[in-house]
mmCIF file of C-alpha atoms in Angstrom:
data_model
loop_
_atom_site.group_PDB
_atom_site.id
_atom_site.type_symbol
_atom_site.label_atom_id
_atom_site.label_comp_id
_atom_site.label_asym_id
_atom_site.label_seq_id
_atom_site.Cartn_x
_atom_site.Cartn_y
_atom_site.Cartn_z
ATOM 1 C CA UNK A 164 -15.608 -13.164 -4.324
ATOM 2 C CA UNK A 165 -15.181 -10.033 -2.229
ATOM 3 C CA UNK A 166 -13.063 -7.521 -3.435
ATOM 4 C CA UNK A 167 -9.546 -7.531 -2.220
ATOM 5 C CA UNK A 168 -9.469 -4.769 0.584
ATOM 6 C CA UNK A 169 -5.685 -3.921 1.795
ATOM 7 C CA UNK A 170 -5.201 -0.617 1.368
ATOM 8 C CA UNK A 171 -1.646 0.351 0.049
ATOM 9 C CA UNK A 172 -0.237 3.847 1.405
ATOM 10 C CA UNK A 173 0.250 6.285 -1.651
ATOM 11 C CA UNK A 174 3.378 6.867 -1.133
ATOM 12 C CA UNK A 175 4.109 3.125 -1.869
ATOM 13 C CA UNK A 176 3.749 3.685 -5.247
ATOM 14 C CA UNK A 177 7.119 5.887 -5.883
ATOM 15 C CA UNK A 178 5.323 8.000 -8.793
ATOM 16 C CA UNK A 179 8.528 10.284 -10.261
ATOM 17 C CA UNK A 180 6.263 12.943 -10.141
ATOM 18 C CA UNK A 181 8.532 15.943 -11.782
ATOM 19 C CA UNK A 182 9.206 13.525 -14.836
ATOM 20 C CA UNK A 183 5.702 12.751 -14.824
ATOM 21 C CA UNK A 184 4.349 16.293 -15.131
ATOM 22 C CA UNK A 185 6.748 17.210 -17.912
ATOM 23 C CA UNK A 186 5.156 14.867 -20.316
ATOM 24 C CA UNK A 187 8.187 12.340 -20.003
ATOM 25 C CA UNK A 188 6.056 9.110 -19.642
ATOM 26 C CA UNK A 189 3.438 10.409 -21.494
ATOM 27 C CA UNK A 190 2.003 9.913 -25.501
ATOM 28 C CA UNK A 191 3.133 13.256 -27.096
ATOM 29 C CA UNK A 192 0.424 13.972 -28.928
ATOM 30 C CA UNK A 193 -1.273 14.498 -25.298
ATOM 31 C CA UNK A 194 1.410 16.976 -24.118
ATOM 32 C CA UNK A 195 0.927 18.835 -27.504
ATOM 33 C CA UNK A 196 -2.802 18.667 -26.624
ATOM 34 C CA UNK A 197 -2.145 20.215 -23.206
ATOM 35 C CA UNK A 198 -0.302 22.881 -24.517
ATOM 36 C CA UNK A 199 -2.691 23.803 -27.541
ATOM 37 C CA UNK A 200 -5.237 24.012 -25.357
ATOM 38 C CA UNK A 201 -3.022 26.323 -22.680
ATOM 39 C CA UNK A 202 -2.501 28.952 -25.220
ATOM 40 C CA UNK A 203 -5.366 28.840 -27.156
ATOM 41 C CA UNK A 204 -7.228 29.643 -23.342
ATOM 42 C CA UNK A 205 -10.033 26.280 -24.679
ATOM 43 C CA UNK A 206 -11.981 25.131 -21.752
ATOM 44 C CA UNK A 207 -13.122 21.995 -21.951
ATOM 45 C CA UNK A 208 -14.251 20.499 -19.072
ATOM 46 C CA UNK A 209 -14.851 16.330 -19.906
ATOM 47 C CA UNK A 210 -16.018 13.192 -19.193
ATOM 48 C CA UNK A 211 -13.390 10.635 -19.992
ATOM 49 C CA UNK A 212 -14.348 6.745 -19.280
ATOM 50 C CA UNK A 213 -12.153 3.965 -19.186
ATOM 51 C CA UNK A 214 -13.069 0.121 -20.002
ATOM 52 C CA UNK A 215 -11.738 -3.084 -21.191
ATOM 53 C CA UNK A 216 -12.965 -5.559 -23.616
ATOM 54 C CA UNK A 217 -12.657 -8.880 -21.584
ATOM 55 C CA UNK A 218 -13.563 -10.229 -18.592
ATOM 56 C CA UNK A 219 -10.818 -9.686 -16.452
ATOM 57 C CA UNK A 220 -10.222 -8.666 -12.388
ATOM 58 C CA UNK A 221 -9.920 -5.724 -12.178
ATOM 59 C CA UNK A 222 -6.859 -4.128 -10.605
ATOM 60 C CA UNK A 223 -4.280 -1.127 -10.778
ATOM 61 C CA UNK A 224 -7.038 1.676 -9.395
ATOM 62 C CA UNK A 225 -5.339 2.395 -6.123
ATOM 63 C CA UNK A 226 -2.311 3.013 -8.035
ATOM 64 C CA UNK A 227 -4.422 5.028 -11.130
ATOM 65 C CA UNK A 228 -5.451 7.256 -7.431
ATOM 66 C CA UNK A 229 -2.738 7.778 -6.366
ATOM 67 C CA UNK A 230 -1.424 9.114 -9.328
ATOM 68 C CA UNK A 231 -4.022 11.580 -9.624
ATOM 69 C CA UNK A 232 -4.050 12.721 -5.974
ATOM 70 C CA UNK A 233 -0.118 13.879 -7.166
ATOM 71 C CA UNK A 234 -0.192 15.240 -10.278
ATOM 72 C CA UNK A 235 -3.741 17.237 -10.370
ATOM 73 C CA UNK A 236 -3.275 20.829 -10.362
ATOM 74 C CA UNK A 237 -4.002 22.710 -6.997
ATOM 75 C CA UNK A 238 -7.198 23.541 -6.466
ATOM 76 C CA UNK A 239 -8.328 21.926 -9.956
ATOM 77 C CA UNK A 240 -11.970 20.230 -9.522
ATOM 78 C CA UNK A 241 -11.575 16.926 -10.939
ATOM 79 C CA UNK A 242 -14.550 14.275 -10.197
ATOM 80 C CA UNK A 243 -13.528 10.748 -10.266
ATOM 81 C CA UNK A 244 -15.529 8.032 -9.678
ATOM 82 C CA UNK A 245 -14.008 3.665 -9.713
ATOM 83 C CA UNK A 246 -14.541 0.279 -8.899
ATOM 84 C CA UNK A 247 -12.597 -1.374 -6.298
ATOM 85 C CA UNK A 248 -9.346 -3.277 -7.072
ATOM 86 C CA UNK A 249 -10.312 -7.137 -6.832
ATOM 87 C CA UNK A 250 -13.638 -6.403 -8.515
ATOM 88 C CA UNK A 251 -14.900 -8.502 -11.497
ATOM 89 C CA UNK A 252 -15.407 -6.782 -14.863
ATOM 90 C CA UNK A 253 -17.595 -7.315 -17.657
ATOM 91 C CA UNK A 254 -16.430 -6.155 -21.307
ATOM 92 C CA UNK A 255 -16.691 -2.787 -22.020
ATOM 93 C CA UNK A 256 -18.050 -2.139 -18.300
ATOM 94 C CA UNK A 257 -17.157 1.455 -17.153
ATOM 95 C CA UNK A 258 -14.354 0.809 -14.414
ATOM 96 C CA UNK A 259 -13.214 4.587 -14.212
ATOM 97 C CA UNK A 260 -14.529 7.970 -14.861
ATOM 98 C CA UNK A 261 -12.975 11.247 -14.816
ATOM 99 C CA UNK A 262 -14.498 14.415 -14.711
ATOM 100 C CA UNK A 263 -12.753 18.203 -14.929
ATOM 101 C CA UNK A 264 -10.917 20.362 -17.233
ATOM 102 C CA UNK A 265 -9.062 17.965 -20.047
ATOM 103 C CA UNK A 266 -5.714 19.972 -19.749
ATOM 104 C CA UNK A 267 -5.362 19.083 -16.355
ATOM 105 C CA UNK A 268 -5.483 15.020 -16.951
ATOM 106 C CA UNK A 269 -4.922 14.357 -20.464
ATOM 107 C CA UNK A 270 -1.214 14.325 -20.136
ATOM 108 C CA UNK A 271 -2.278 10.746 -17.835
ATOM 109 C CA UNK A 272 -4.056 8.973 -19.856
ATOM 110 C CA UNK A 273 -0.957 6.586 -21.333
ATOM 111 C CA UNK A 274 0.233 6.259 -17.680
ATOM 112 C CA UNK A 275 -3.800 5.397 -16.416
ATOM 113 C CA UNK A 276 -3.665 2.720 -18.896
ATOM 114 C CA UNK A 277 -0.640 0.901 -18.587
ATOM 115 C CA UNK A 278 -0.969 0.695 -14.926
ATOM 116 C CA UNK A 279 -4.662 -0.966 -15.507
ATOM 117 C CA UNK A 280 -3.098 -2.784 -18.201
ATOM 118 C CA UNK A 281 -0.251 -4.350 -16.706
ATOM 119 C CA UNK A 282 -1.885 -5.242 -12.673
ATOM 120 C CA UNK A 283 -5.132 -5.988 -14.576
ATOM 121 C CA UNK A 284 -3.421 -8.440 -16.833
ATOM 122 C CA UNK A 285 -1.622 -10.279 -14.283
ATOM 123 C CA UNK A 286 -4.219 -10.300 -11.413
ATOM 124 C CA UNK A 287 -6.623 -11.967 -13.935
ATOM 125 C CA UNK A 288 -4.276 -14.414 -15.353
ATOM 126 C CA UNK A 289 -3.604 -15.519 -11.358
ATOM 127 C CA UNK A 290 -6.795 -15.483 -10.596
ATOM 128 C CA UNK A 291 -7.196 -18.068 -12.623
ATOM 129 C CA UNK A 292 -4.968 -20.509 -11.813
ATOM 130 C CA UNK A 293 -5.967 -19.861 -8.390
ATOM 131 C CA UNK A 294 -9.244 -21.277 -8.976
ATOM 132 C CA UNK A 295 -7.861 -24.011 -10.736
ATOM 133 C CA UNK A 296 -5.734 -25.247 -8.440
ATOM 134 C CA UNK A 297 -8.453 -24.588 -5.919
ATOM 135 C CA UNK A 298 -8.760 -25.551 -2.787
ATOM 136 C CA UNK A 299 -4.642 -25.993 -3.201
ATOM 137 C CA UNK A 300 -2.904 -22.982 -3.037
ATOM 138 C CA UNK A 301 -0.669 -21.195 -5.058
ATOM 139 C CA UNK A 302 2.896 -19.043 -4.765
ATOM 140 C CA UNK A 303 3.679 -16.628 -7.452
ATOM 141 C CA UNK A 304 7.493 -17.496 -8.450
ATOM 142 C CA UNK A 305 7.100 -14.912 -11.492
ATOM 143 C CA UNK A 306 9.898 -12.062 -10.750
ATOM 144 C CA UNK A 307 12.717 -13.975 -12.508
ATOM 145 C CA UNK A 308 10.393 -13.393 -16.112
ATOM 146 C CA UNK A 309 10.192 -9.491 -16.046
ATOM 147 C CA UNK A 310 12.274 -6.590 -15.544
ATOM 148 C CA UNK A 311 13.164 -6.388 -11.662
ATOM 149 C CA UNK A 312 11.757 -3.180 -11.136
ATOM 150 C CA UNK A 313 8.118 -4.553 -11.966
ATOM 151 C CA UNK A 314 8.445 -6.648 -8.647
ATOM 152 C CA UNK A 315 6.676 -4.075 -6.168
ATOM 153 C CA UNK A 316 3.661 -3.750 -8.707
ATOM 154 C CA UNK A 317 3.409 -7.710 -9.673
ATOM 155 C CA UNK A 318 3.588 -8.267 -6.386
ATOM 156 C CA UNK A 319 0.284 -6.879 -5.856
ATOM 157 C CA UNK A 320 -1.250 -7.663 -8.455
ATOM 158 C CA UNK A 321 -0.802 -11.560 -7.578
ATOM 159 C CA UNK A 322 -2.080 -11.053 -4.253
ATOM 160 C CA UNK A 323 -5.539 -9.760 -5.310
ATOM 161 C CA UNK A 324 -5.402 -12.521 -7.893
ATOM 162 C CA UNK A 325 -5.278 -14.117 -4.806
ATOM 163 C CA UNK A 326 -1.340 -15.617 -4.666
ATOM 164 C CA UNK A 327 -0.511 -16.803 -1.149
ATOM 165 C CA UNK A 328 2.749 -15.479 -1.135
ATOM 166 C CA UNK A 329 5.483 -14.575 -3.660
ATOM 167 C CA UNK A 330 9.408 -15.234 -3.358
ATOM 168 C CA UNK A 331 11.052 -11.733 -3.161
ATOM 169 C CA UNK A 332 11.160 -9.281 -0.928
ATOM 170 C CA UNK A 333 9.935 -6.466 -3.885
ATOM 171 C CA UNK A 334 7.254 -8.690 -4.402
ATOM 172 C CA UNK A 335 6.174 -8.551 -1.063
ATOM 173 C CA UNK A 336 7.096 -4.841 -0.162
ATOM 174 C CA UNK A 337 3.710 -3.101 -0.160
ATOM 175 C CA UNK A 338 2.326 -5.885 2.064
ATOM 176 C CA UNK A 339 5.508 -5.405 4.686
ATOM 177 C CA UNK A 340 5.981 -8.888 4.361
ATOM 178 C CA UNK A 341 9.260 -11.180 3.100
ATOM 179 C CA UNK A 342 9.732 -13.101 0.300
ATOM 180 C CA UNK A 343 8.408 -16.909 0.575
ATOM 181 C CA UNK A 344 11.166 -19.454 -0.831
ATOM 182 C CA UNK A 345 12.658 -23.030 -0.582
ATOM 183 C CA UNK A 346 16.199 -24.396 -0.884
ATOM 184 C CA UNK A 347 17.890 -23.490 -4.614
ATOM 185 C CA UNK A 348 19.690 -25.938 -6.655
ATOM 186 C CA UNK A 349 22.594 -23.536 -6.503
ATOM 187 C CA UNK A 350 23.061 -23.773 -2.970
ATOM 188 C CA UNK A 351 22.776 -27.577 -3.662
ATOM 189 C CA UNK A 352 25.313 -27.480 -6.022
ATOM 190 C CA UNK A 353 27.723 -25.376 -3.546
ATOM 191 C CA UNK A 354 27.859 -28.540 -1.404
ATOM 192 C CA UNK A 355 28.725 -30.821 -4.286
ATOM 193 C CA UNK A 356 24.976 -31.895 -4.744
ATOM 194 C CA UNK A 357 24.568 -33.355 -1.230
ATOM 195 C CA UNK A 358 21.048 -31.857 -0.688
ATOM 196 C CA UNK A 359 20.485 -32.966 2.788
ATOM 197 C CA UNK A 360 23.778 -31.012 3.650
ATOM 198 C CA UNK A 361 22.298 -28.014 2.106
ATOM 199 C CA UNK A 362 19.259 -28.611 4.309
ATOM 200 C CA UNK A 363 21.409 -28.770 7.231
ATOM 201 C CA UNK A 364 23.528 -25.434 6.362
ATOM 202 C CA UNK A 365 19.718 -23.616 5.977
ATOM 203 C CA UNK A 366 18.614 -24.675 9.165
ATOM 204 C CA UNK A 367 21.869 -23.809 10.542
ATOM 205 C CA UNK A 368 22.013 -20.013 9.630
ATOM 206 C CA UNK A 369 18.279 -18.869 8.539
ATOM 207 C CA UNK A 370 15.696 -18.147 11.331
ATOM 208 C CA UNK A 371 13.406 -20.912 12.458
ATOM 209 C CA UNK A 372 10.574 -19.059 11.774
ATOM 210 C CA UNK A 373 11.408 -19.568 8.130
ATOM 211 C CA UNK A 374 9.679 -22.262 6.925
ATOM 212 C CA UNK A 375 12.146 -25.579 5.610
ATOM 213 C CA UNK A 376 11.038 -26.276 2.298
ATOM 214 C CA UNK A 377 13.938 -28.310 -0.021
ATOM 215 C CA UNK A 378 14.287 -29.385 -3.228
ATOM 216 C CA UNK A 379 14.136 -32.683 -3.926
ATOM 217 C CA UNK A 380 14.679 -32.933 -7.644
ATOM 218 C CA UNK A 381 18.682 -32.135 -7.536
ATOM 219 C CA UNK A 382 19.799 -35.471 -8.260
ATOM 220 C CA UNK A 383 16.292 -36.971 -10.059
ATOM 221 C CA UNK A 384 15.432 -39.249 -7.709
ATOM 222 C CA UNK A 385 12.915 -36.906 -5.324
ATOM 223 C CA UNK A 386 11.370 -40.336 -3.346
ATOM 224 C CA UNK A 387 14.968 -41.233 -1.849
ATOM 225 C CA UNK A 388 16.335 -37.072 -1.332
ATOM 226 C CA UNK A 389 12.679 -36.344 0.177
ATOM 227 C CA UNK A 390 12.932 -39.400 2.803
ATOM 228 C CA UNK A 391 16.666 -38.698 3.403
ATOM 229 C CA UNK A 392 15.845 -34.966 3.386
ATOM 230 C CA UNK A 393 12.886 -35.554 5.995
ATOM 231 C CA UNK A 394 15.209 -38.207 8.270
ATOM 232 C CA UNK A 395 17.573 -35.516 8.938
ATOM 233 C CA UNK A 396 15.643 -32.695 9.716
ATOM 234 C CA UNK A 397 12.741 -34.205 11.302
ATOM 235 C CA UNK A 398 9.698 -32.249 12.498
ATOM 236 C CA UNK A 399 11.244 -29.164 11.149
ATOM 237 C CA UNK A 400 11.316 -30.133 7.626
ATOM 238 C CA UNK A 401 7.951 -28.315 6.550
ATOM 239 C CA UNK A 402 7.665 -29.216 3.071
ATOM 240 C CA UNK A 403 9.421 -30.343 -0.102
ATOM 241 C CA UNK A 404 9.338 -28.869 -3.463
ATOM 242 C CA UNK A 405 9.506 -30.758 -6.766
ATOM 243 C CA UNK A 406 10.571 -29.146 -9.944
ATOM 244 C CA UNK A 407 11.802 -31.903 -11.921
ATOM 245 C CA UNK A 408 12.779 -30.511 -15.464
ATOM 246 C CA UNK A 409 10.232 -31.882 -18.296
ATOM 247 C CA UNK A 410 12.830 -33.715 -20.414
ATOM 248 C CA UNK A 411 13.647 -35.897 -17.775
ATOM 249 C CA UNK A 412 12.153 -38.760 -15.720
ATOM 250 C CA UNK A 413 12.678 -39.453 -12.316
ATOM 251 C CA UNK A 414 14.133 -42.657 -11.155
ATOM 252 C CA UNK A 415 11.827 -44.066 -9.358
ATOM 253 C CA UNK A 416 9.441 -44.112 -12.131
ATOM 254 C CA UNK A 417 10.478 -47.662 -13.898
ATOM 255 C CA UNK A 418 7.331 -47.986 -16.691
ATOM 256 C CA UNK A 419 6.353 -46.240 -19.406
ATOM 257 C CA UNK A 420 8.895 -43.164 -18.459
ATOM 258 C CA UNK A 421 8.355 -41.214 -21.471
ATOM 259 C CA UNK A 422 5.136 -40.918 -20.356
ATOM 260 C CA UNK A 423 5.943 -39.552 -16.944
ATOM 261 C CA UNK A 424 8.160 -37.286 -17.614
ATOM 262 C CA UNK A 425 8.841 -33.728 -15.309
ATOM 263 C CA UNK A 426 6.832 -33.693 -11.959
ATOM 264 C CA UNK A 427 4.028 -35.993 -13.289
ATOM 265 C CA UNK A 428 1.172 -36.905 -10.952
ATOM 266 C CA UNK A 429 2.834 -40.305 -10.766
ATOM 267 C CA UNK A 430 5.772 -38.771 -9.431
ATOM 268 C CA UNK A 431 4.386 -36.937 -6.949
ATOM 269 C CA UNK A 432 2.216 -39.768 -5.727
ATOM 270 C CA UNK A 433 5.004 -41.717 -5.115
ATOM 271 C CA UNK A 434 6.678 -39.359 -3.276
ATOM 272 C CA UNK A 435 3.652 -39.024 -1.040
ATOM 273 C CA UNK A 436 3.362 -42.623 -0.300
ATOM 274 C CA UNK A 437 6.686 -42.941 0.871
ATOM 275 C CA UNK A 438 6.499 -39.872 2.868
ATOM 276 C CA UNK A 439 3.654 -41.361 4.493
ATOM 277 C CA UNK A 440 4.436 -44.858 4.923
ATOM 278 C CA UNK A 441 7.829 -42.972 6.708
ATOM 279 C CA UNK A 442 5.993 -41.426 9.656
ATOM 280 C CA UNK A 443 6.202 -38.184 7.254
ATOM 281 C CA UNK A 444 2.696 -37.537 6.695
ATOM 282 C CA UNK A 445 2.646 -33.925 8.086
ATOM 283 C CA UNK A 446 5.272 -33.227 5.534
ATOM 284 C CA UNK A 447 3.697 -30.699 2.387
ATOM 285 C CA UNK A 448 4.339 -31.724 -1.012
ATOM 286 C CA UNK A 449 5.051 -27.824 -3.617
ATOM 287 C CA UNK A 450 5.179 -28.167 -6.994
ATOM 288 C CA UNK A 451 6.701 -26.195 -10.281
ATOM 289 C CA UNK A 452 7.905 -25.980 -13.237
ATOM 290 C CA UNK A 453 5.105 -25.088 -16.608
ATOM 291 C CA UNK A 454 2.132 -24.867 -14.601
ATOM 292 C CA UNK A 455 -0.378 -23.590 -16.345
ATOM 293 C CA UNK A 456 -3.837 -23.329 -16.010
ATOM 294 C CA UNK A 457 -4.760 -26.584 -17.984
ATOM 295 C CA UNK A 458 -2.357 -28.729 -16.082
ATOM 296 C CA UNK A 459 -3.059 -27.100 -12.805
ATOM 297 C CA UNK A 460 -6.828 -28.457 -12.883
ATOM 298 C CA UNK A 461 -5.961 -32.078 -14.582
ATOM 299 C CA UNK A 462 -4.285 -32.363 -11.243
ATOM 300 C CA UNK A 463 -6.659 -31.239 -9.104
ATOM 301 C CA UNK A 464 -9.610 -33.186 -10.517
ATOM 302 C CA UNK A 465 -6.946 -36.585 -10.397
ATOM 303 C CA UNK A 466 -6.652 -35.895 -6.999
ATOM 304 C CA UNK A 467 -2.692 -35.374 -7.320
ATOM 305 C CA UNK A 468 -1.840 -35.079 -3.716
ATOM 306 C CA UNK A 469 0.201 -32.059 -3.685
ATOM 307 C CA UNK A 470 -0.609 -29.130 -1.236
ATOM 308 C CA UNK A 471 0.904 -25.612 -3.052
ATOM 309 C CA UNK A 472 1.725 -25.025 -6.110
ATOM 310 C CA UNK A 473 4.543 -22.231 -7.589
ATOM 311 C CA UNK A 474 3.586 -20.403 -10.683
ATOM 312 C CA UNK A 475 5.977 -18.345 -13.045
ATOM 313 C CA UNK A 476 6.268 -17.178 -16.323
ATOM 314 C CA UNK A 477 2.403 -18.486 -17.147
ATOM 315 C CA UNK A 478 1.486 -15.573 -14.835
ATOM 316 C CA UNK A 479 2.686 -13.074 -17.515
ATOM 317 C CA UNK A 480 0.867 -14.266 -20.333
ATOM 318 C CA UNK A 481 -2.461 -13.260 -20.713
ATOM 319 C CA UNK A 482 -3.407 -9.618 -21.828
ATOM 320 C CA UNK A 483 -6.084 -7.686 -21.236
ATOM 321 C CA UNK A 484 -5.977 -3.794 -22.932
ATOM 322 C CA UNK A 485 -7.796 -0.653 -21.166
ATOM 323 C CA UNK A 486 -9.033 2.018 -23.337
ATOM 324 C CA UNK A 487 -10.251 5.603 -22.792
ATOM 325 C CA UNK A 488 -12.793 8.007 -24.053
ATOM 326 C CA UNK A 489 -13.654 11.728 -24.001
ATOM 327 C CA UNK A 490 -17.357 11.030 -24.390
ATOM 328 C CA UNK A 491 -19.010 14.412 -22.412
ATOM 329 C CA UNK A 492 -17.352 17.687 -23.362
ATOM 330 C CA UNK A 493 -19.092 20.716 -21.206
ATOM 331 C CA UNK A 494 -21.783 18.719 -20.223
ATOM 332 C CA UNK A 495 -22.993 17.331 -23.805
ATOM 333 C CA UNK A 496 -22.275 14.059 -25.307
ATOM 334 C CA UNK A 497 -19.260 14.209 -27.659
ATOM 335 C CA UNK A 498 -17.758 10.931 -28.501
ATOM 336 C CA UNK A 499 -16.147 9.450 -31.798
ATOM 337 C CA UNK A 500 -18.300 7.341 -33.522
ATOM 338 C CA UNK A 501 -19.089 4.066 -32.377
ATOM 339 C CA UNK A 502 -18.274 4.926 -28.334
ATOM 340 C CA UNK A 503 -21.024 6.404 -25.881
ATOM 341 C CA UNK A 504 -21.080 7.112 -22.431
ATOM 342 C CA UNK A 505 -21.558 4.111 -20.634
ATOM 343 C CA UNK A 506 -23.208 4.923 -16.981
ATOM 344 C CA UNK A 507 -22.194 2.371 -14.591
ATOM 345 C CA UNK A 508 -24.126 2.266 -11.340
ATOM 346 C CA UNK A 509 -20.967 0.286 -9.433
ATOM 347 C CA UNK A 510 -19.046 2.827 -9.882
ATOM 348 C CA UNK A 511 -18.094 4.795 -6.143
ATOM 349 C CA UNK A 512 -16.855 8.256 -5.974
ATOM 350 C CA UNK A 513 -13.244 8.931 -4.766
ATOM 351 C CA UNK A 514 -11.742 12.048 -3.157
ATOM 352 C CA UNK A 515 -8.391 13.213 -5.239
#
C-alpha cells in the first residue's frame, strides 16, 4: 500500500513550544546533558538513529518535523533524513536520522519517541483490523478510551491506518472534517425508549446531509426497531447500527441463544433478511461492540453481511516502542555495545 499522503499544516500540531524548550516534557538526564555540554563548550556533532523492533506502520514523522522545524536553534545545521508516515517498517529498520550538534536536539529525544510511539502504535493496530475486515470498512469509535486531549493525534493516526472516519470532531480536526456518528441510546432513552421517535427528532433538527444511521439494539429486538425504524424514515434512513451488549441475546434469536449472544452473525443475518424481504435492501447494516481483529475476520470469511464496522478500545491495545541511538559522534562510529549505525537507503532527506 501507498503511503498515506495528506499533508497536515505544522501549526496543527499545537507544540507548547516555551515549555518544550525549558526541558519541561523532557527526560532530565537530557536537560542535564544539554547543559553539561553548554558549559563545558563539548562539541559533538552526532548521528542519532531511531528504530523499532516490530513490524509496525509507521506514523508520527510529520509531527516528529514539525517539532524540530520549532524548537532547533537559529541558524543550527541539523540534517534529518525519514520515511514517510503510512510507510511499512521492518524491525530495527532505520525510520529517522538526525544529524548536528547533540545539544541542540537531545533535549527531544523523549518527546521524538512518544509521538512515534503513541501514532505508530495505533496506526498499526488499525491497520490491522482494516485488513481484516477488508473489503468492509471500518470507523474508529476509540476517543471515549483515552484522555480527550489525545483526540486530534488518534485521529490521525487511524486515518493512515486507514479508518474511514472517526466520531468526534477532535478526531477529525486536522482533516477539516466532522465527526461521523449514529443515534445514541441516550437520546433513545430521552424519549422513553421509543427509538423511531428519536429517529424522527434527528431528522427533524440535524442537517440532511448528515447521514441517518440508528440504533437498533435499544430495546433487544434489532429485526422489529430496524423495520419500524426504516418504515418511518424511508429512503432517508441510511443505515442501522447494532451494538447489542454480549451478555444478552436478541429476541429474535429463539435456538441455542447462549450461543448467539451480542451482535452474532446470526443476528445480523436476520436483520438483513428482513430488511431485504421489506423493500430495504439499500439500507447499510454497522456493527460494534468488542471487535477485534480475530472476530472481525471470522465474519468476513462467513460472509456476515454487514457493510462498516466501529472499532474502540481494541484500537489502543497493541504497542510498539521506538528507540534512539547516538551511533556517529564527529564523524566516527561511537555506539554502545550491541547498536551500529544502520544505513537505510529509504530514508528521504527533509528540510527543518
Amino acid at each position: 500500500m501507498k503511503p498515506f499522503s495528506l499533508l497536515i499544516p505544522d501549526t496543527a500540531f499545537k507544540h507548547p513550544a516555551g515549555r518544550i524548550r525549558t526541558g519541561f516534557y523532557s527526560d532530565v538526564y537530557f536537560s542535564r546533558t544539554q547543559k553539561i555540554l553548554e558549559r563545558e563548550g563539548r562539541r559533538a556533532r552526532v548521528v542519532m538513529q531511531i528504530f523499532c523492533k516490530e513490524h509496525a506502520l509507521l506514523c508520527g514523522v510529520q509531527e516528529v518535523l514539525a517539532l524540530l522545524k520549532q524548537q532547533k536553534p537559529t541558524g543550527a545545521p541539523l540534517k534529518v533524513r525519514a520515511l514517510k508516515d503510512g510507510t511499512g517498517i521492518r524491525p530495527w529498520e532505520t525510520v529517522l536520522t538526525l544529524e548536528g550538534e547533540y545539544r541542540d536536539f537531545c533535549t527531544l529525544e523523549t518527546l521524538i519517541l512518544g509521538i512515534l510511539t503513541r501514532r505508530t502504535s495505533i496506526a498499526t493496530q488499525m491497520r490491522r483490523l482494516v485488513q481484516a475486515a477488508s473489503p468492509k470498512g471500518v470507523i474508529y469509535f476509540g476517543a471515549r478510551f483515552d484522555h480527550y486531549l489525545m483526540q486530534e493525534g488518534d485521529g490521525y493516526a487511524v486515518r493512515v491506518g486507514g479508518a474511514l472516519a472517526s466520531s468526534t470532531p477532535a478526531t477529525e480536526y486536522w482533516f477539516g472534517r466532522e465527526g461521523t456518528g449514529t443515534i445514541p441510546h441516550g437520546l433513545i432513552a430521552a424519549f422513553q425508549g421509543d427509538t423511531t421517535a428519536a429517529a424522527l427528532a434527528f431528522d427533524r433538527h440535524i442537517v440532511s446531509k448528515i447521514k441517518r444511521i440508528v440504533l437498533v439494539d435499544f430495546d433487544n429486538d434489532c429485526v422489529g426497531t430496524a423495520l419500524a425504524t426504516a418504515r418511518v424514515l424511508g429512503r432517508k434512513l441510511w443505515g442501522v447500527r447494532l451494538d447489542t451488549a454480549e451478555n444478552l441475546t436478541d429476541r429474535a434469536i429463539t435456538r441455542a441463544r447462549s450461543r448467539h449472544r451480542g451482535v452474532s452473525p446470526l443476528l445480523i443475518r436476520l436483520v438483513r433478511r428482513a430488511l431485504d424481504r421489506a423493500g430495504f435492501a439499500r439500507v447499510k447494516i454497522i456493527v460494534s461492540g468488542g471487535f477485534n481483529e480475530t472476530r472481525i475476520r471470522d465474519f468476513v470469511r462467513r460472509k456476515v453481511p454487514f457493510d462498516l464496522v466501529g472499532v474502540g478500545s481494541n484500537v489502543h491495545r497493541f504497542r510498539v516502542d521506538f528507540t534512539a541511538d547516538v551511533v556517529s559522534v564527529n564523524g566516527r562510529p561511537c555506539a554502545k555495545v550491541g547498536r551500529r549505525f544502520r544505513p537505510n537507503p529509504r530514508l528521504k532527506r527533509v528540510d527543518v
